């Protein structure tokens, strides 16, 4: 089987889909080669990610990666979210095929981009 059960589960039943109206940080990244786009919304209170939502226009692995990545940072500190790597996302999904690794990179980049946005809005944190 090309995809793990976890990938299939997060693709078929993605967690945290949607957007946050009054988000504290929003990040959007894309991959020029495949054209997939990922958007992440963060709600942050006292340095903790209290809520996170995503919208991904992309392949199944990108959807599964964003779903897993949001689960991994929910309730965590901003620093922990900044440290999330695509490798951790891939491992949590029990692996991705080699040519789909870039989909998990998109998730790491989207979270970093949303945290960047957060720090621009709140340089001293919130
Ligand atoms: Fe590009 Fe999955 S094929 S994000």
PDB file of C-alpha atoms and ligand atoms in Angstrom:
ATOM      1  CA  UNK A   1       0.000   0.000   0.000  1.00  0.00           C
ATOM      2  CA  UNK A   2       1.411   3.359  -1.062  1.00  0.00           C
ATOM      3  CA  UNK A   3      -0.130   5.330   1.814  1.00  0.00           C
ATOM      4  CA  UNK A   4      -0.246   4.485   5.515  1.00  0.00           C
ATOM      5  CA  UNK A   5      -3.560   4.136   7.322  1.00  0.00           C
ATOM      6  CA  UNK A   6      -2.850   7.388   9.130  1.00  0.00           C
ATOM      7  CA  UNK A   7      -2.360   9.277   5.881  1.00  0.00           C
ATOM      8  CA  UNK A   8      -5.623   7.860   4.556  1.00  0.00           C
ATOM      9  CA  UNK A   9      -7.428   8.698   7.794  1.00  0.00           C
ATOM     10  CA  UNK A  10      -6.214  12.325   7.867  1.00  0.00           C
ATOM     11  CA  UNK A  11      -6.973  12.695   4.165  1.00  0.00           C
ATOM     12  CA  UNK A  12     -10.499  11.288   4.438  1.00  0.00           C
ATOM     13  CA  UNK A  13     -11.284  12.932   7.811  1.00  0.00           C
ATOM     14  CA  UNK A  14      -9.028  15.972   8.049  1.00  0.00           C
ATOM     15  CA  UNK A  15      -8.893  17.655  11.487  1.00  0.00           C
ATOM     16  CA  UNK A  16      -9.077  21.422  11.983  1.00  0.00           C
ATOM     17  CA  UNK A  17     -10.312  22.368   8.515  1.00  0.00           C
ATOM     18  CA  UNK A  18     -11.547  25.930   8.131  1.00  0.00           C
ATOM     19  CA  UNK A  19     -10.488  29.423   8.963  1.00  0.00           C
ATOM     20  CA  UNK A  20     -10.312  31.626  12.061  1.00  0.00           C
ATOM     21  CA  UNK A  21     -11.928  35.030  11.551  1.00  0.00           C
ATOM     22  CA  UNK A  22      -9.914  36.927  14.166  1.00  0.00           C
ATOM     23  CA  UNK A  23      -6.695  34.941  13.763  1.00  0.00           C
ATOM     24  CA  UNK A  24      -3.513  36.229  15.415  1.00  0.00           C
ATOM     25  CA  UNK A  25      -1.355  34.877  12.633  1.00  0.00           C
ATOM     26  CA  UNK A  26      -2.044  33.703   9.077  1.00  0.00           C
ATOM     27  CA  UNK A  27       0.418  31.973   6.808  1.00  0.00           C
ATOM     28  CA  UNK A  28       0.075  30.982   3.198  1.00  0.00           C
ATOM     29  CA  UNK A  29       2.600  29.036   1.182  1.00  0.00           C
ATOM     30  CA  UNK A  30       2.592  27.282  -2.134  1.00  0.00           C
ATOM     31  CA  UNK A  31       4.706  24.910  -4.120  1.00  0.00           C
ATOM     32  CA  UNK A  32       5.389  26.292  -7.581  1.00  0.00           C
ATOM     33  CA  UNK A  33       5.956  22.858  -9.085  1.00  0.00           C
ATOM     34  CA  UNK A  34       2.707  21.151  -8.152  1.00  0.00           C
ATOM     35  CA  UNK A  35       0.694  24.348  -7.644  1.00  0.00           C
ATOM     36  CA  UNK A  36      -0.637  23.266  -4.254  1.00  0.00           C
ATOM     37  CA  UNK A  37      -1.454  25.970  -1.705  1.00  0.00           C
ATOM     38  CA  UNK A  38      -1.757  25.748   2.074  1.00  0.00           C
ATOM     39  CA  UNK A  39      -3.122  28.348   4.444  1.00  0.00           C
ATOM     40  CA  UNK A  40      -2.833  28.181   8.246  1.00  0.00           C
ATOM     41  CA  UNK A  41      -4.673  30.291  10.824  1.00  0.00           C
ATOM     42  CA  UNK A  42      -3.472  30.565  14.422  1.00  0.00           C
ATOM     43  CA  UNK A  43      -5.115  31.808  17.580  1.00  0.00           C
ATOM     44  CA  UNK A  44      -2.547  32.481  20.283  1.00  0.00           C
ATOM     45  CA  UNK A  45      -2.977  33.326  23.935  1.00  0.00           C
ATOM     46  CA  UNK A  46      -0.123  33.705  26.421  1.00  0.00           C
ATOM     47  CA  UNK A  47       2.251  32.057  23.998  1.00  0.00           C
ATOM     48  CA  UNK A  48       0.070  28.984  23.540  1.00  0.00           C
ATOM     49  CA  UNK A  49      -1.576  27.949  20.272  1.00  0.00           C
ATOM     50  CA  UNK A  50      -5.145  27.801  21.520  1.00  0.00           C
ATOM     51  CA  UNK A  51      -6.663  27.176  18.095  1.00  0.00           C
ATOM     52  CA  UNK A  52      -5.466  26.359  14.620  1.00  0.00           C
ATOM     53  CA  UNK A  53      -7.286  25.828  11.339  1.00  0.00           C
ATOM     54  CA  UNK A  54      -6.174  25.164   7.816  1.00  0.00           C
ATOM     55  CA  UNK A  55      -7.293  25.327   4.221  1.00  0.00           C
ATOM     56  CA  UNK A  56      -5.360  23.339   1.682  1.00  0.00           C
ATOM     57  CA  UNK A  57      -5.926  23.311  -2.024  1.00  0.00           C
ATOM     58  CA  UNK A  58      -3.769  20.391  -2.884  1.00  0.00           C
ATOM     59  CA  UNK A  59      -3.079  16.714  -3.052  1.00  0.00           C
ATOM     60  CA  UNK A  60      -4.130  14.125  -0.484  1.00  0.00           C
ATOM     61  CA  UNK A  61      -0.702  14.093   1.166  1.00  0.00           C
ATOM     62  CA  UNK A  62      -0.798  17.870   1.558  1.00  0.00           C
ATOM     63  CA  UNK A  63      -4.217  17.636   3.202  1.00  0.00           C
ATOM     64  CA  UNK A  64      -3.084  14.797   5.487  1.00  0.00           C
ATOM     65  CA  UNK A  65       0.107  16.713   6.335  1.00  0.00           C
ATOM     66  CA  UNK A  66      -1.749  19.900   7.224  1.00  0.00           C
ATOM     67  CA  UNK A  67      -4.268  17.976   9.285  1.00  0.00           C
ATOM     68  CA  UNK A  68      -1.526  16.172  11.218  1.00  0.00           C
ATOM     69  CA  UNK A  69       0.575  19.330  11.596  1.00  0.00           C
ATOM     70  CA  UNK A  70      -2.350  21.249  13.104  1.00  0.00           C
ATOM     71  CA  UNK A  71      -2.945  18.394  15.549  1.00  0.00           C
ATOM     72  CA  UNK A  72       0.730  18.417  16.506  1.00  0.00           C
ATOM     73  CA  UNK A  73       0.840  22.128  17.381  1.00  0.00           C
ATOM     74  CA  UNK A  74      -2.585  22.553  18.970  1.00  0.00           C
ATOM     75  CA  UNK A  75      -2.156  23.400  22.655  1.00  0.00           C
ATOM     76  CA  UNK A  76       1.603  23.724  22.253  1.00  0.00           C
ATOM     77  CA  UNK A  77       3.746  26.791  22.843  1.00  0.00           C
ATOM     78  CA  UNK A  78       4.803  29.108  20.041  1.00  0.00           C
ATOM     79  CA  UNK A  79       8.383  27.863  20.443  1.00  0.00           C
ATOM     80  CA  UNK A  80       7.321  24.236  20.109  1.00  0.00           C
ATOM     81  CA  UNK A  81       5.314  25.087  16.988  1.00  0.00           C
ATOM     82  CA  UNK A  82       8.328  26.901  15.517  1.00  0.00           C
ATOM     83  CA  UNK A  83      10.404  23.785  16.071  1.00  0.00           C
ATOM     84  CA  UNK A  84       7.985  21.495  14.203  1.00  0.00           C
ATOM     85  CA  UNK A  85       9.721  19.903  11.250  1.00  0.00           C
ATOM     86  CA  UNK A  86       8.297  18.222   8.186  1.00  0.00           C
ATOM     87  CA  UNK A  87      10.125  15.114   9.389  1.00  0.00           C
ATOM     88  CA  UNK A  88       8.043  15.079  12.572  1.00  0.00           C
ATOM     89  CA  UNK A  89       4.877  15.463  10.501  1.00  0.00           C
ATOM     90  CA  UNK A  90       5.919  12.640   8.183  1.00  0.00           C
ATOM     91  CA  UNK A  91       6.788  10.379  11.123  1.00  0.00           C
ATOM     92  CA  UNK A  92       3.474  11.107  12.814  1.00  0.00           C
ATOM     93  CA  UNK A  93       1.782  10.027   9.570  1.00  0.00           C
ATOM     94  CA  UNK A  94       3.791   6.765   9.572  1.00  0.00           C
ATOM     95  CA  UNK A  95       5.652   7.913   6.492  1.00  0.00           C
ATOM     96  CA  UNK A  96       4.980   9.361   3.055  1.00  0.00           C
ATOM     97  CA  UNK A  97       6.210   8.147  -0.328  1.00  0.00           C
ATOM     98  CA  UNK A  98       9.466   9.864  -1.310  1.00  0.00           C
ATOM     99  CA  UNK A  99       7.899  11.943  -4.053  1.00  0.00           C
ATOM    100  CA  UNK A 100       5.323  13.198  -1.533  1.00  0.00           C
ATOM    101  CA  UNK A 101       7.754  14.441   1.109  1.00  0.00           C
ATOM    102  CA  UNK A 102       7.487  17.987  -0.258  1.00  0.00           C
ATOM    103  CA  UNK A 103       3.808  17.984   0.764  1.00  0.00           C
ATOM    104  CA  UNK A 104       4.872  17.748   4.422  1.00  0.00           C
ATOM    105  CA  UNK A 105       7.416  20.523   3.846  1.00  0.00           C
ATOM    106  CA  UNK A 106       4.509  22.735   2.854  1.00  0.00           C
ATOM    107  CA  UNK A 107       2.937  22.146   6.280  1.00  0.00           C
ATOM    108  CA  UNK A 108       6.128  23.106   8.121  1.00  0.00           C
ATOM    109  CA  UNK A 109       6.496  26.231   5.981  1.00  0.00           C
ATOM    110  CA  UNK A 110       2.862  27.267   6.388  1.00  0.00           C
ATOM    111  CA  UNK A 111       3.116  27.092  10.182  1.00  0.00           C
ATOM    112  CA  UNK A 112       6.384  29.066  10.187  1.00  0.00           C
ATOM    113  CA  UNK A 113       4.820  31.649   7.892  1.00  0.00           C
ATOM    114  CA  UNK A 114       1.786  32.006  10.212  1.00  0.00           C
ATOM    115  CA  UNK A 115       4.122  32.415  13.204  1.00  0.00           C
ATOM    116  CA  UNK A 116       6.100  35.043  11.272  1.00  0.00           C
ATOM    117  CA  UNK A 117       2.886  36.908  10.698  1.00  0.00           C
ATOM    118  CA  UNK A 118       2.057  36.610  14.402  1.00  0.00           C
ATOM    119  CA  UNK A 119       5.406  38.129  15.382  1.00  0.00           C
ATOM    120  CA  UNK A 120       4.914  40.994  12.941  1.00  0.00           C
ATOM    121  CA  UNK A 121       1.583  41.791  14.507  1.00  0.00           C
ATOM    122  CA  UNK A 122       2.740  41.193  18.096  1.00  0.00           C
ATOM    123  CA  UNK A 123       6.513  41.683  18.297  1.00  0.00           C
ATOM    124  CA  UNK A 124       6.401  41.164  22.078  1.00  0.00           C
ATOM    125  CA  UNK A 125       4.115  38.152  21.954  1.00  0.00           C
ATOM    126  CA  UNK A 126       0.543  37.987  23.113  1.00  0.00           C
TER     127      UNK A 126
HETATM  128 FE1  LIG B   1       2.537  19.137  -4.091  1.00  0.00          FE
HETATM  129 FE2  LIG B   1       1.406  17.324  -2.587  1.00  0.00          FE
HETATM  130  S1  LIG B   1       1.859  17.167  -4.688  1.00  0.00           S
HETATM  131  S2  LIG B   1       1.840  19.369  -2.072  1.00  0.00           S
END
